[in-house]
Amino acid sequence: MKEQSDLVLVGQIGAAQGLKGEVRLRSYTQDPADIAAYGPLRDEAGSKAIEIERVRVTPKAVIARIKGVTTREAAEALNRTKLYIARDALPEAADDEWYVADLIGLMAVSPDGAPIGRVATVHNFGAGDIIEIARAEGGPSLLIAFTDDTVPDVDVAGGQLVLIPPEELEASEDDEGSDG
């Protein structure tokens, strides 16, 4: 199997849909239907190839037919299966674009270059991306909305991004440093 860093998470299988083996699918591709265009995908262990035969996007969900899955029970067995593709199978990103996976491990620095920490992961709970920063000095991770205001510069080739923490965070850090 490829190293985990060579794999990119492109989706996750959800609950069974109907009685004939279709599944709900969470697609992390820019156009949700594009997940079917990559050919066979791999599960997290890399042991199982999963081929999406057909996908349809509805107002409430992405519904997919998985090759070889013809019953509700077989579809239910795939619930929560994460779907990966080899990084080298994806098209190159443009100069001002990057894949979310490219952000993991980047050094987060302040606008003046002071280290803040490293990008541990990127979350998306439906309202936009949130980067989790493992602090350089230790302590609890920072969760920061990934917007142009909070992350004005990303330099994947240089291995860092500029992070402007929200004012509330800066104020709480200042309070921690005071004696009273």
PDB file of C-alpha atoms in Angstrom:
ATOM      1  CA  MET A   1       0.000   0.000   0.000  1.00  0.00           C
ATOM      2  CA  LYS A   2       1.092   3.586  -0.588  1.00  0.00           C
ATOM      3  CA  GLU A   3       2.216   5.716   2.322  1.00  0.00           C
ATOM      4  CA  GLN A   4      -0.675   7.647   3.909  1.00  0.00           C
ATOM      5  CA  SER A   5       0.874  10.943   2.725  1.00  0.00           C
ATOM      6  CA  ASP A   6       0.604   9.680  -0.864  1.00  0.00           C
ATOM      7  CA  LEU A   7      -3.157   9.246  -0.481  1.00  0.00           C
ATOM      8  CA  VAL A   8      -5.780  11.986  -0.558  1.00  0.00           C
ATOM      9  CA  LEU A   9      -9.188  11.634   1.086  1.00  0.00           C
ATOM     10  CA  VAL A  10     -11.822  12.407  -1.566  1.00  0.00           C
ATOM     11  CA  GLY A  11     -14.993  11.180   0.122  1.00  0.00           C
ATOM     12  CA  GLN A  12     -16.754   8.965   2.587  1.00  0.00           C
ATOM     13  CA  ILE A  13     -19.560   6.462   2.190  1.00  0.00           C
ATOM     14  CA  GLY A  14     -22.565   7.108   4.385  1.00  0.00           C
ATOM     15  CA  ALA A  15     -25.819   5.299   5.039  1.00  0.00           C
ATOM     16  CA  ALA A  16     -27.533   2.941   2.632  1.00  0.00           C
ATOM     17  CA  GLN A  17     -30.067   4.572   0.320  1.00  0.00           C
ATOM     18  CA  GLY A  18     -33.025   2.412  -0.649  1.00  0.00           C
ATOM     19  CA  LEU A  19     -33.096  -1.368  -0.981  1.00  0.00           C
ATOM     20  CA  LYS A  20     -30.946  -2.015  -4.069  1.00  0.00           C
ATOM     21  CA  GLY A  21     -27.475  -1.201  -2.761  1.00  0.00           C
ATOM     22  CA  GLU A  22     -27.112   2.515  -3.321  1.00  0.00           C
ATOM     23  CA  VAL A  23     -25.326   4.633  -0.710  1.00  0.00           C
ATOM     24  CA  ARG A  24     -25.265   8.234   0.388  1.00  0.00           C
ATOM     25  CA  LEU A  25     -21.871   9.692  -0.268  1.00  0.00           C
ATOM     26  CA  ARG A  26     -20.012  12.659   1.175  1.00  0.00           C
ATOM     27  CA  SER A  27     -17.829  13.963  -1.647  1.00  0.00           C
ATOM     28  CA  TYR A  28     -14.895  16.249  -0.890  1.00  0.00           C
ATOM     29  CA  THR A  29     -14.279  17.086  -4.548  1.00  0.00           C
ATOM     30  CA  GLN A  30     -15.010  20.597  -5.813  1.00  0.00           C
ATOM     31  CA  ASP A  31     -17.916  19.295  -7.896  1.00  0.00           C
ATOM     32  CA  PRO A  32     -19.463  16.478  -5.811  1.00  0.00           C
ATOM     33  CA  ALA A  33     -20.168  14.315  -8.891  1.00  0.00           C
ATOM     34  CA  ASP A  34     -16.480  14.365  -9.870  1.00  0.00           C
ATOM     35  CA  ILE A  35     -15.666  11.757  -7.256  1.00  0.00           C
ATOM     36  CA  ALA A  36     -16.816   9.110  -9.760  1.00  0.00           C
ATOM     37  CA  ALA A  37     -14.378  10.352 -12.424  1.00  0.00           C
ATOM     38  CA  TYR A  38     -11.206   9.206 -10.639  1.00  0.00           C
ATOM     39  CA  GLY A  39     -11.717   5.505 -11.286  1.00  0.00           C
ATOM     40  CA  PRO A  40     -11.294   2.953  -8.506  1.00  0.00           C
ATOM     41  CA  LEU A  41     -10.802   4.457  -5.069  1.00  0.00           C
ATOM     42  CA  ARG A  42      -9.205   2.792  -2.046  1.00  0.00           C
ATOM     43  CA  ASP A  43     -10.383   2.319   1.504  1.00  0.00           C
ATOM     44  CA  GLU A  44      -8.286   3.615   4.397  1.00  0.00           C
ATOM     45  CA  ALA A  45      -6.315   0.382   4.719  1.00  0.00           C
ATOM     46  CA  GLY A  46      -5.667   0.340   0.975  1.00  0.00           C
ATOM     47  CA  SER A  47      -6.863  -3.249   0.840  1.00  0.00           C
ATOM     48  CA  LYS A  48     -10.135  -2.748  -1.012  1.00  0.00           C
ATOM     49  CA  ALA A  49     -10.763  -1.099  -4.390  1.00  0.00           C
ATOM     50  CA  ILE A  50     -14.082   0.695  -4.515  1.00  0.00           C
ATOM     51  CA  GLU A  51     -15.464   1.664  -7.896  1.00  0.00           C
ATOM     52  CA  ILE A  52     -18.313   4.126  -8.210  1.00  0.00           C
ATOM     53  CA  GLU A  53     -20.436   3.073 -11.184  1.00  0.00           C
ATOM     54  CA  ARG A  54     -22.916   5.931 -11.071  1.00  0.00           C
ATOM     55  CA  VAL A  55     -23.530   9.043  -9.030  1.00  0.00           C
ATOM     56  CA  ARG A  56     -26.392  11.484  -8.855  1.00  0.00           C
ATOM     57  CA  VAL A  57     -26.507  14.698  -6.935  1.00  0.00           C
ATOM     58  CA  THR A  58     -29.812  15.534  -5.273  1.00  0.00           C
ATOM     59  CA  PRO A  59     -30.666  18.627  -3.232  1.00  0.00           C
ATOM     60  CA  LYS A  60     -30.192  16.647  -0.015  1.00  0.00           C
ATOM     61  CA  ALA A  61     -27.402  14.174  -0.813  1.00  0.00           C
ATOM     62  CA  VAL A  62     -25.021  12.601  -3.286  1.00  0.00           C
ATOM     63  CA  ILE A  63     -26.281   9.104  -4.096  1.00  0.00           C
ATOM     64  CA  ALA A  64     -23.896   6.517  -5.544  1.00  0.00           C
ATOM     65  CA  ARG A  65     -24.001   3.009  -6.934  1.00  0.00           C
ATOM     66  CA  ILE A  66     -20.894   1.025  -5.967  1.00  0.00           C
ATOM     67  CA  LYS A  67     -19.748  -1.758  -8.309  1.00  0.00           C
ATOM     68  CA  GLY A  68     -20.702  -5.163  -6.892  1.00  0.00           C
ATOM     69  CA  VAL A  69     -23.053  -3.781  -4.224  1.00  0.00           C
ATOM     70  CA  THR A  70     -26.605  -4.835  -4.982  1.00  0.00           C
ATOM     71  CA  THR A  71     -28.337  -5.147  -1.601  1.00  0.00           C
ATOM     72  CA  ARG A  72     -29.099  -2.816   1.267  1.00  0.00           C
ATOM     73  CA  GLU A  73     -27.115  -5.063   3.605  1.00  0.00           C
ATOM     74  CA  ALA A  74     -23.999  -4.836   1.411  1.00  0.00           C
ATOM     75  CA  ALA A  75     -24.426  -1.047   1.239  1.00  0.00           C
ATOM     76  CA  GLU A  76     -24.796  -0.819   5.029  1.00  0.00           C
ATOM     77  CA  ALA A  77     -21.534  -2.761   5.446  1.00  0.00           C
ATOM     78  CA  LEU A  78     -19.704   0.102   3.650  1.00  0.00           C
ATOM     79  CA  ASN A  79     -21.071   2.831   5.940  1.00  0.00           C
ATOM     80  CA  ARG A  80     -18.278   5.183   7.175  1.00  0.00           C
ATOM     81  CA  THR A  81     -15.751   3.833   4.651  1.00  0.00           C
ATOM     82  CA  LYS A  82     -13.335   6.625   3.771  1.00  0.00           C
ATOM     83  CA  LEU A  83     -12.412   6.866   0.103  1.00  0.00           C
ATOM     84  CA  TYR A  84      -8.871   7.714  -0.999  1.00  0.00           C
ATOM     85  CA  ILE A  85      -7.020   8.237  -4.268  1.00  0.00           C
ATOM     86  CA  ALA A  86      -3.297   8.289  -4.971  1.00  0.00           C
ATOM     87  CA  ARG A  87      -1.982  11.870  -4.826  1.00  0.00           C
ATOM     88  CA  ASP A  88      -0.231  11.461  -8.187  1.00  0.00           C
ATOM     89  CA  ALA A  89      -3.570  10.590  -9.850  1.00  0.00           C
ATOM     90  CA  LEU A  90      -4.895  14.093  -9.151  1.00  0.00           C
ATOM     91  CA  PRO A  91      -4.298  16.960 -11.561  1.00  0.00           C
ATOM     92  CA  GLU A  92      -1.625  19.482 -10.611  1.00  0.00           C
ATOM     93  CA  ALA A  93      -2.986  22.437  -8.701  1.00  0.00           C
ATOM     94  CA  ALA A  94      -2.589  25.890 -10.225  1.00  0.00           C
ATOM     95  CA  ASP A  95      -0.053  28.269  -8.672  1.00  0.00           C
ATOM     96  CA  ASP A  96      -2.647  29.956  -6.472  1.00  0.00           C
ATOM     97  CA  GLU A  97      -4.435  26.718  -5.569  1.00  0.00           C
ATOM     98  CA  TRP A  98      -3.630  23.717  -3.398  1.00  0.00           C
ATOM     99  CA  TYR A  99      -5.244  20.577  -2.116  1.00  0.00           C
ATOM    100  CA  VAL A 100      -6.333  20.520   1.530  1.00  0.00           C
ATOM    101  CA  ALA A 101      -3.916  17.608   2.049  1.00  0.00           C
ATOM    102  CA  ASP A 102      -1.064  19.941   1.031  1.00  0.00           C
ATOM    103  CA  LEU A 103      -1.768  22.141   4.058  1.00  0.00           C
ATOM    104  CA  ILE A 104      -1.153  19.398   6.622  1.00  0.00           C
ATOM    105  CA  GLY A 105       2.271  19.846   8.194  1.00  0.00           C
ATOM    106  CA  LEU A 106       2.824  23.427   7.038  1.00  0.00           C
ATOM    107  CA  MET A 107       4.397  25.770   9.584  1.00  0.00           C
ATOM    108  CA  ALA A 108       1.962  28.480  10.706  1.00  0.00           C
ATOM    109  CA  VAL A 109       3.713  31.796  11.257  1.00  0.00           C
ATOM    110  CA  SER A 110       2.548  35.253  12.304  1.00  0.00           C
ATOM    111  CA  PRO A 111       2.741  38.121   9.796  1.00  0.00           C
ATOM    112  CA  ASP A 112       6.148  39.043  11.273  1.00  0.00           C
ATOM    113  CA  GLY A 113       7.414  35.460  10.806  1.00  0.00           C
ATOM    114  CA  ALA A 114       7.208  34.254  14.414  1.00  0.00           C
ATOM    115  CA  PRO A 115       6.322  30.545  14.614  1.00  0.00           C
ATOM    116  CA  ILE A 116       2.830  29.780  15.911  1.00  0.00           C
ATOM    117  CA  GLY A 117       2.727  26.037  15.244  1.00  0.00           C
ATOM    118  CA  ARG A 118       2.027  23.471  12.540  1.00  0.00           C
ATOM    119  CA  VAL A 119      -1.159  22.616  10.675  1.00  0.00           C
ATOM    120  CA  ALA A 120      -2.293  19.352  12.257  1.00  0.00           C
ATOM    121  CA  THR A 121      -5.437  18.866  10.186  1.00  0.00           C
ATOM    122  CA  VAL A 122      -8.223  20.638   8.359  1.00  0.00           C
ATOM    123  CA  HIS A 123     -11.825  20.182   9.472  1.00  0.00           C
ATOM    124  CA  ASN A 124     -15.016  21.009   7.644  1.00  0.00           C
ATOM    125  CA  PHE A 125     -18.247  20.637   9.569  1.00  0.00           C
ATOM    126  CA  GLY A 126     -20.348  22.152   6.798  1.00  0.00           C
ATOM    127  CA  ALA A 127     -19.826  25.879   7.306  1.00  0.00           C
ATOM    128  CA  GLY A 128     -16.321  26.151   5.875  1.00  0.00           C
ATOM    129  CA  ASP A 129     -12.810  24.900   6.490  1.00  0.00           C
ATOM    130  CA  ILE A 130     -11.226  25.159   9.932  1.00  0.00           C
ATOM    131  CA  ILE A 131      -7.498  24.621  10.354  1.00  0.00           C
ATOM    132  CA  GLU A 132      -6.228  22.992  13.515  1.00  0.00           C
ATOM    133  CA  ILE A 133      -2.843  24.322  14.586  1.00  0.00           C
ATOM    134  CA  ALA A 134      -0.674  22.343  16.996  1.00  0.00           C
ATOM    135  CA  ARG A 135       0.991  25.155  18.964  1.00  0.00           C
ATOM    136  CA  ALA A 136       4.774  25.443  18.822  1.00  0.00           C
ATOM    137  CA  GLU A 137       4.950  25.992  22.600  1.00  0.00           C
ATOM    138  CA  GLY A 138       2.517  23.157  23.378  1.00  0.00           C
ATOM    139  CA  GLY A 139      -0.870  23.456  24.976  1.00  0.00           C
ATOM    140  CA  PRO A 140      -4.283  23.064  23.384  1.00  0.00           C
ATOM    141  CA  SER A 141      -4.571  23.234  19.619  1.00  0.00           C
ATOM    142  CA  LEU A 142      -5.877  26.349  17.933  1.00  0.00           C
ATOM    143  CA  LEU A 143      -8.957  26.040  15.738  1.00  0.00           C
ATOM    144  CA  ILE A 144      -9.059  28.900  13.241  1.00  0.00           C
ATOM    145  CA  ALA A 145     -11.510  29.548  10.411  1.00  0.00           C
ATOM    146  CA  PHE A 146      -9.620  29.146   7.134  1.00  0.00           C
ATOM    147  CA  THR A 147     -10.482  32.428   5.413  1.00  0.00           C
ATOM    148  CA  ASP A 148      -8.579  35.052   3.437  1.00  0.00           C
ATOM    149  CA  ASP A 149      -8.651  37.258   6.551  1.00  0.00           C
ATOM    150  CA  THR A 150      -7.110  34.704   8.913  1.00  0.00           C
ATOM    151  CA  VAL A 151      -4.794  33.014   6.380  1.00  0.00           C
ATOM    152  CA  PRO A 152      -3.777  35.656   3.853  1.00  0.00           C
ATOM    153  CA  ASP A 153      -0.818  33.730   2.417  1.00  0.00           C
ATOM    154  CA  VAL A 154      -0.192  30.035   1.765  1.00  0.00           C
ATOM    155  CA  ASP A 155       3.222  28.956   0.466  1.00  0.00           C
ATOM    156  CA  VAL A 156       3.074  25.188   0.023  1.00  0.00           C
ATOM    157  CA  ALA A 157       6.481  25.062  -1.703  1.00  0.00           C
ATOM    158  CA  GLY A 158       8.000  27.123   1.121  1.00  0.00           C
ATOM    159  CA  GLY A 159       6.325  24.958   3.761  1.00  0.00           C
ATOM    160  CA  GLN A 160       4.405  27.648   5.595  1.00  0.00           C
ATOM    161  CA  LEU A 161       1.305  29.762   5.825  1.00  0.00           C
ATOM    162  CA  VAL A 162       0.751  33.150   7.414  1.00  0.00           C
ATOM    163  CA  LEU A 163      -1.828  33.086  10.192  1.00  0.00           C
ATOM    164  CA  ILE A 164      -3.553  36.138  11.652  1.00  0.00           C
ATOM    165  CA  PRO A 165      -5.287  34.880  14.795  1.00  0.00           C
ATOM    166  CA  PRO A 166      -8.613  36.423  15.801  1.00  0.00           C
ATOM    167  CA  GLU A 167      -8.365  39.362  18.246  1.00  0.00           C
ATOM    168  CA  GLU A 168     -10.041  37.340  21.020  1.00  0.00           C
ATOM    169  CA  LEU A 169      -7.228  34.768  20.869  1.00  0.00           C
ATOM    170  CA  GLU A 170      -4.518  37.429  21.001  1.00  0.00           C
ATOM    171  CA  ALA A 171      -6.274  39.097  23.943  1.00  0.00           C
ATOM    172  CA  SER A 172      -6.520  35.813  25.886  1.00  0.00           C
ATOM    173  CA  GLU A 173      -2.825  35.104  25.281  1.00  0.00           C
ATOM    174  CA  ASP A 174      -1.960  38.593  26.548  1.00  0.00           C
ATOM    175  CA  ASP A 175      -4.073  37.962  29.697  1.00  0.00           C
ATOM    176  CA  GLU A 176      -2.240  34.691  30.358  1.00  0.00           C
ATOM    177  CA  GLY A 177       1.050  36.527  30.378  1.00  0.00           C
ATOM    178  CA  SER A 178      -0.034  39.204  32.891  1.00  0.00           C
ATOM    179  CA  ASP A 179       0.226  38.896  36.629  1.00  0.00           C
ATOM    180  CA  GLY A 180      -3.100  40.053  37.467  1.00  0.00           C
TER     181      GLY A 180
END
